[in-house]
PDB file of C-alpha atoms in Angstrom:
ATOM      1  CA  MET A   1      38.281   0.083 -33.434  1.00 53.00           C
ATOM      2  CA  SER A   2      37.504   3.719 -32.753  1.00 66.00           C
ATOM      3  CA  HIS A   3      35.429   5.559 -35.320  1.00 77.00           C
ATOM      4  CA  VAL A   4      35.757   9.303 -35.739  1.00 88.00           C
ATOM      5  CA  ILE A   5      32.438  10.804 -36.677  1.00 95.00           C
ATOM      6  CA  ARG A   6      32.302  14.319 -38.053  1.00 97.00           C
ATOM      7  CA  GLU A   7      30.028  16.640 -39.960  1.00 97.00           C
ATOM      8  CA  TYR A   8      29.778  16.088 -43.699  1.00 98.00           C
ATOM      9  CA  SER A   9      31.510  18.725 -45.821  1.00 97.00           C
ATOM     10  CA  PRO A  10      31.053  19.414 -49.556  1.00 97.00           C
ATOM     11  CA  ALA A  11      34.586  18.067 -50.147  1.00 96.00           C
ATOM     12  CA  ASP A  12      33.237  14.633 -49.080  1.00 97.00           C
ATOM     13  CA  GLU A  13      30.637  14.461 -51.854  1.00 97.00           C
ATOM     14  CA  THR A  14      32.374  12.098 -54.308  1.00 97.00           C
ATOM     15  CA  SER A  15      33.472   9.760 -51.540  1.00 97.00           C
ATOM     16  CA  TRP A  16      29.990   9.959 -49.943  1.00 98.00           C
ATOM     17  CA  LEU A  17      28.380   8.992 -53.264  1.00 98.00           C
ATOM     18  CA  ARG A  18      30.765   6.053 -53.697  1.00 97.00           C
ATOM     19  CA  CYS A  19      30.202   4.822 -50.149  1.00 97.00           C
ATOM     20  CA  ARG A  20      26.421   4.972 -50.577  1.00 98.00           C
ATOM     21  CA  ALA A  21      26.421   3.319 -54.016  1.00 97.00           C
ATOM     22  CA  LEU A  22      28.739   0.473 -52.958  1.00 97.00           C
ATOM     23  CA  SER A  23      26.876  -0.057 -49.702  1.00 97.00           C
ATOM     24  CA  PHE A  24      23.520  -0.241 -51.500  1.00 96.00           C
ATOM     25  CA  LEU A  25      24.808  -2.429 -54.348  1.00 95.00           C
ATOM     26  CA  GLY A  26      24.034  -5.741 -52.644  1.00 92.00           C
ATOM     27  CA  THR A  27      20.625  -4.626 -51.326  1.00 94.00           C
ATOM     28  CA  ALA A  28      17.112  -4.028 -52.627  1.00 94.00           C
ATOM     29  CA  TYR A  29      18.171  -0.384 -53.090  1.00 94.00           C
ATOM     30  CA  PHE A  30      20.848  -1.338 -55.664  1.00 93.00           C
ATOM     31  CA  ASP A  31      19.460   1.079 -58.241  1.00 91.00           C
ATOM     32  CA  ALA A  32      18.935   4.049 -55.900  1.00 92.00           C
ATOM     33  CA  VAL A  33      22.009   5.831 -57.251  1.00 93.00           C
ATOM     34  CA  PHE A  34      22.551   9.583 -57.010  1.00 94.00           C
ATOM     35  CA  ASN A  35      24.944  11.770 -58.988  1.00 95.00           C
ATOM     36  CA  SER A  36      24.935  14.453 -56.284  1.00 97.00           C
ATOM     37  CA  LYS A  37      24.365  14.320 -52.551  1.00 98.00           C
ATOM     38  CA  PRO A  38      20.905  15.429 -51.416  1.00 97.00           C
ATOM     39  CA  LYS A  39      21.076  18.394 -49.020  1.00 96.00           C
ATOM     40  CA  ILE A  40      19.735  17.898 -45.521  1.00 98.00           C
ATOM     41  CA  GLU A  41      18.320  21.116 -44.097  1.00 97.00           C
ATOM     42  CA  ALA A  42      18.852  22.120 -40.451  1.00 97.00           C
ATOM     43  CA  PRO A  43      17.932  21.094 -37.862  1.00 98.00           C
ATOM     44  CA  GLY A  44      18.657  17.817 -39.675  1.00 98.00           C
ATOM     45  CA  PHE A  45      22.273  16.727 -39.883  1.00 98.00           C
ATOM     46  CA  GLU A  46      24.788  14.935 -42.098  1.00 98.00           C
ATOM     47  CA  LEU A  47      27.492  12.747 -40.557  1.00 98.00           C
ATOM     48  CA  VAL A  48      30.421  10.842 -42.017  1.00 98.00           C
ATOM     49  CA  VAL A  49      33.088   8.452 -40.818  1.00 98.00           C
ATOM     50  CA  THR A  50      36.345   8.621 -42.768  1.00 95.00           C
ATOM     51  CA  GLU A  51      39.471   6.514 -42.955  1.00 91.00           C
ATOM     52  CA  GLU A  52      42.996   7.913 -42.562  1.00 86.00           C
ATOM     53  CA  ARG A  53      43.276   8.912 -46.237  1.00 87.00           C
ATOM     54  CA  GLY A  54      39.962  10.765 -45.958  1.00 88.00           C
ATOM     55  CA  ALA A  55      37.717   8.331 -47.855  1.00 93.00           C
ATOM     56  CA  VAL A  56      34.205   8.114 -46.438  1.00 97.00           C
ATOM     57  CA  THR A  57      33.522   4.704 -44.883  1.00 97.00           C
ATOM     58  CA  GLY A  58      30.157   5.464 -43.262  1.00 98.00           C
ATOM     59  CA  ILE A  59      27.351   7.974 -43.694  1.00 98.00           C
ATOM     60  CA  MET A  60      24.264   9.028 -41.764  1.00 98.00           C
ATOM     61  CA  ASP A  61      21.839  11.706 -42.936  1.00 98.00           C
ATOM     62  CA  VAL A  62      18.907  12.556 -40.673  1.00 98.00           C
ATOM     63  CA  THR A  63      16.035  14.888 -41.498  1.00 98.00           C
ATOM     64  CA  VAL A  64      14.061  16.560 -38.723  1.00 98.00           C
ATOM     65  CA  ASP A  65      10.485  17.707 -39.101  1.00 97.00           C
ATOM     66  CA  GLY A  66       8.857  18.847 -35.873  1.00 96.00           C
ATOM     67  CA  GLU A  67       8.774  15.930 -33.464  1.00 96.00           C
ATOM     68  CA  LEU A  68      10.034  13.382 -35.981  1.00 97.00           C
ATOM     69  CA  ALA A  69      13.598  12.647 -37.032  1.00 98.00           C
ATOM     70  CA  THR A  70      14.027  10.283 -39.980  1.00 98.00           C
ATOM     71  CA  ILE A  71      17.147   8.452 -41.070  1.00 98.00           C
ATOM     72  CA  ASP A  72      17.311   9.442 -44.719  1.00 98.00           C
ATOM     73  CA  THR A  73      20.499   7.501 -45.439  1.00 98.00           C
ATOM     74  CA  ILE A  74      22.663   5.184 -43.410  1.00 98.00           C
ATOM     75  CA  ALA A  75      25.375   3.283 -45.227  1.00 98.00           C
ATOM     76  CA  VAL A  76      28.711   1.671 -44.480  1.00 98.00           C
ATOM     77  CA  HIS A  77      31.202   0.927 -47.257  1.00 97.00           C
ATOM     78  CA  PRO A  78      31.288  -2.865 -47.826  1.00 97.00           C
ATOM     79  CA  ASP A  79      35.012  -3.037 -46.997  1.00 96.00           C
ATOM     80  CA  HIS A  80      34.279  -1.566 -43.554  1.00 96.00           C
ATOM     81  CA  GLN A  81      31.062  -3.313 -42.553  1.00 96.00           C
ATOM     82  CA  HIS A  82      30.738  -5.299 -39.313  1.00 95.00           C
ATOM     83  CA  GLN A  83      33.212  -3.022 -37.525  1.00 95.00           C
ATOM     84  CA  GLY A  84      30.680  -1.000 -35.504  1.00 95.00           C
ATOM     85  CA  ILE A  85      30.533   2.009 -37.840  1.00 97.00           C
ATOM     86  CA  GLY A  86      26.750   1.812 -38.285  1.00 97.00           C
ATOM     87  CA  ARG A  87      26.197   1.451 -34.529  1.00 97.00           C
ATOM     88  CA  ALA A  88      28.534   4.384 -33.848  1.00 96.00           C
ATOM     89  CA  LEU A  89      26.670   6.559 -36.358  1.00 98.00           C
ATOM     90  CA  LEU A  90      23.332   5.555 -34.834  1.00 98.00           C
ATOM     91  CA  SER A  91      24.576   6.357 -31.336  1.00 97.00           C
ATOM     92  CA  GLU A  92      25.684   9.824 -32.458  1.00 97.00           C
ATOM     93  CA  ALA A  93      22.387  10.386 -34.280  1.00 97.00           C
ATOM     94  CA  ARG A  94      20.387   9.342 -31.222  1.00 97.00           C
ATOM     95  CA  ALA A  95      22.319  11.798 -29.048  1.00 97.00           C
ATOM     96  CA  ARG A  96      21.754  14.628 -31.523  1.00 97.00           C
ATOM     97  CA  VAL A  97      18.060  13.835 -31.888  1.00 97.00           C
ATOM     98  CA  ALA A  98      17.641  13.743 -28.104  1.00 96.00           C
ATOM     99  CA  ALA A  99      19.509  17.063 -27.759  1.00 97.00           C
ATOM    100  CA  LEU A 100      17.022  18.587 -30.200  1.00 97.00           C
ATOM    101  CA  GLY A 101      14.177  17.357 -27.985  1.00 96.00           C
ATOM    102  CA  VAL A 102      12.769  15.232 -30.804  1.00 97.00           C
ATOM    103  CA  PRO A 103      10.914  12.242 -29.340  1.00 96.00           C
ATOM    104  CA  THR A 104      11.004   9.845 -32.312  1.00 96.00           C
ATOM    105  CA  LEU A 105      13.677   8.605 -34.710  1.00 97.00           C
ATOM    106  CA  ASP A 106      12.421   6.485 -37.570  1.00 98.00           C
ATOM    107  CA  ALA A 107      13.654   4.907 -40.797  1.00 98.00           C
ATOM    108  CA  TRP A 108      12.019   3.376 -43.843  1.00 97.00           C
ATOM    109  CA  THR A 109      13.706   0.415 -45.475  1.00 97.00           C
ATOM    110  CA  ARG A 110      13.000  -2.540 -47.692  1.00 96.00           C
ATOM    111  CA  ASP A 111      13.084  -6.237 -46.977  1.00 92.00           C
ATOM    112  CA  ASP A 112      16.794  -7.068 -46.896  1.00 93.00           C
ATOM    113  CA  PRO A 113      17.245  -9.609 -44.062  1.00 95.00           C
ATOM    114  CA  SER A 114      20.547  -8.176 -42.780  1.00 94.00           C
ATOM    115  CA  THR A 115      19.141  -4.637 -42.730  1.00 95.00           C
ATOM    116  CA  LEU A 116      16.025  -5.757 -40.887  1.00 96.00           C
ATOM    117  CA  ARG A 117      18.184  -7.628 -38.340  1.00 96.00           C
ATOM    118  CA  TRP A 118      20.325  -4.496 -37.822  1.00 97.00           C
ATOM    119  CA  TYR A 119      17.340  -2.250 -37.091  1.00 97.00           C
ATOM    120  CA  ARG A 120      15.787  -4.794 -34.742  1.00 97.00           C
ATOM    121  CA  ALA A 121      19.095  -5.430 -32.944  1.00 97.00           C
ATOM    122  CA  ASN A 122      19.444  -1.689 -32.374  1.00 97.00           C
ATOM    123  CA  GLY A 123      16.078  -1.331 -30.641  1.00 96.00           C
ATOM    124  CA  PHE A 124      13.843  -0.266 -33.539  1.00 97.00           C
ATOM    125  CA  THR A 125      10.340  -1.708 -33.845  1.00 97.00           C
ATOM    126  CA  GLU A 126       8.306  -2.050 -37.027  1.00 95.00           C
ATOM    127  CA  SER A 127       5.200   0.076 -37.184  1.00 94.00           C
ATOM    128  CA  GLU A 128       3.953   0.470 -40.785  1.00 96.00           C
ATOM    129  CA  HIS A 129       4.286  -1.303 -44.124  1.00 97.00           C
ATOM    130  CA  TYR A 130       3.505  -0.753 -47.791  1.00 97.00           C
ATOM    131  CA  LEU A 131       4.853  -2.048 -51.100  1.00 97.00           C
ATOM    132  CA  HIS A 132       7.476  -0.749 -53.500  1.00 97.00           C
ATOM    133  CA  VAL A 133       6.645  -2.103 -56.950  1.00 97.00           C
ATOM    134  CA  TYR A 134       8.926  -1.888 -59.980  1.00 96.00           C
ATOM    135  CA  ALA A 135       7.465  -2.314 -63.438  1.00 96.00           C
ATOM    136  CA  ASN A 136      10.275  -2.789 -65.932  1.00 96.00           C
ATOM    137  CA  HIS A 137      10.009  -3.479 -69.679  1.00 95.00           C
ATOM    138  CA  TYR A 138      13.421  -5.161 -69.602  1.00 94.00           C
ATOM    139  CA  THR A 139      12.279  -7.607 -66.943  1.00 95.00           C
ATOM    140  CA  GLU A 140       9.036  -8.400 -68.784  1.00 94.00           C
ATOM    141  CA  ALA A 141       7.660  -6.306 -71.650  1.00 93.00           C
ATOM    142  CA  GLY A 142       4.107  -6.047 -70.292  1.00 92.00           C
ATOM    143  CA  GLU A 143       4.951  -4.844 -66.770  1.00 94.00           C
ATOM    144  CA  PRO A 144       4.868  -1.065 -67.422  1.00 94.00           C
ATOM    145  CA  ASP A 145       1.546  -1.272 -69.264  1.00 91.00           C
ATOM    146  CA  ARG A 146       0.049  -3.221 -66.352  1.00 91.00           C
ATOM    147  CA  ALA A 147       1.268  -0.500 -63.988  1.00 93.00           C
ATOM    148  CA  ILE A 148      -0.425   2.440 -65.709  1.00 90.00           C
ATOM    149  CA  GLY A 149      -4.056   3.036 -66.471  1.00 82.00           C
ATOM    150  CA  GLU A 150      -3.698   4.651 -69.853  1.00 82.00           C
ATOM    151  CA  ARG A 151      -0.838   5.561 -72.168  1.00 84.00           C
ATOM    152  CA  ARG A 152      -0.289   9.134 -73.277  1.00 87.00           C
ATOM    153  CA  PRO A 153       0.166   9.683 -77.026  1.00 91.00           C
ATOM    154  CA  GLY A 154       3.834   9.607 -77.976  1.00 92.00           C
ATOM    155  CA  LEU A 155       4.997   8.082 -74.680  1.00 90.00           C
ATOM    156  CA  ARG A 156       5.893   4.449 -74.166  1.00 89.00           C
ATOM    157  CA  PRO A 157       6.468   3.436 -70.535  1.00 91.00           C
ATOM    158  CA  VAL A 158       9.672   1.500 -70.003  1.00 94.00           C
ATOM    159  CA  MET A 159      10.036   1.621 -66.215  1.00 94.00           C
ATOM    160  CA  ALA A 160       7.841   2.709 -63.333  1.00 94.00           C
ATOM    161  CA  PHE A 161       8.349   2.823 -59.578  1.00 95.00           C
ATOM    162  CA  LEU A 162       5.093   2.615 -57.658  1.00 96.00           C
ATOM    163  CA  HIS A 163       3.744   2.406 -54.129  1.00 97.00           C
ATOM    164  CA  ALA A 164       0.979  -0.072 -53.350  1.00 97.00           C
ATOM    165  CA  ASN A 165      -1.001  -1.141 -50.327  1.00 97.00           C
ATOM    166  CA  LEU A 166       0.324  -4.161 -48.443  1.00 97.00           C
ATOM    167  CA  ARG A 167      -3.090  -5.843 -48.749  1.00 97.00           C
ATOM    168  CA  ASP A 168      -2.397  -6.097 -52.515  1.00 97.00           C
ATOM    169  CA  GLU A 169       0.914  -7.922 -52.071  1.00 97.00           C
ATOM    170  CA  GLN A 170      -0.156 -11.239 -53.624  1.00 98.00           C
ATOM    171  CA  LEU A 171      -1.652  -9.530 -56.689  1.00 97.00           C
ATOM    172  CA  MET A 172       1.453  -7.324 -57.135  1.00 97.00           C
ATOM    173  CA  ARG A 173       3.769 -10.334 -56.878  1.00 97.00           C
ATOM    174  CA  GLU A 174       1.694 -12.132 -59.519  1.00 97.00           C
ATOM    175  CA  GLN A 175       1.987  -9.176 -61.924  1.00 95.00           C
ATOM    176  CA  PHE A 176       5.498  -7.823 -61.285  1.00 97.00           C
ATOM    177  CA  ALA A 177       8.875  -9.489 -60.809  1.00 96.00           C
ATOM    178  CA  ARG A 178      10.241  -6.925 -58.349  1.00 97.00           C
ATOM    179  CA  VAL A 179       8.117  -6.152 -55.296  1.00 98.00           C
ATOM    180  CA  HIS A 180       9.519  -5.126 -51.907  1.00 97.00           C
ATOM    181  CA  ILE A 181       7.844  -4.592 -48.569  1.00 97.00           C
ATOM    182  CA  CYS A 182       8.803  -1.130 -47.365  1.00 97.00           C
ATOM    183  CA  ARG A 183       8.897  -1.061 -43.568  1.00 97.00           C
ATOM    184  CA  ARG A 184       8.920   1.783 -41.097  1.00 97.00           C
ATOM    185  CA  PHE A 185      11.131   1.235 -38.078  1.00 97.00           C
ATOM    186  CA  VAL A 186      10.683   3.478 -35.028  1.00 96.00           C
ATOM    187  CA  LEU A 187      13.028   4.152 -32.142  1.00 93.00           C
ATOM    188  CA  GLU A 188      12.363   6.309 -29.120  1.00 79.00           C
ATOM    189  CA  PRO A 189      15.693   8.102 -28.580  1.00 60.00           C
TER     190      PRO A 189
END
């Protein structure tokens, strides 16, 4: 199947948001929902793949900062996964990054097995790790209090998203129900 990749346009926003939300739904990023698309500044770029009716089936946003390009978002709508859309988007991104003379393309992701397999199968190597820790009152009432050092008067923590050092993984897993290893993948375009 041939995939037509084009630049994102503001008219794609609703479909882009749906594609991202549905793609992330079955992953560790299930709650990373936006109500508007983040803008990617040039020389970064925003790519989409659309179906015949115009609905977005794949997205790739890449930021560029000096000699580093970072995949900010890559997602393929669940109804269109395993059809080569992600690989096609990556191929286009690699060509654009190389044309900019940027030597490194990287991505940060969590510990979803299929996502990790995809990055590895596409030539990325892991280089850094840290923890994403979620403290949520609705998971266990004491989690948010364990995550903060001191309450402020009039504020009651209900949820917190925190970064932690990988060396503290065992302790974090003992104290919080939701802990993910965040991994940096690097590819030399």
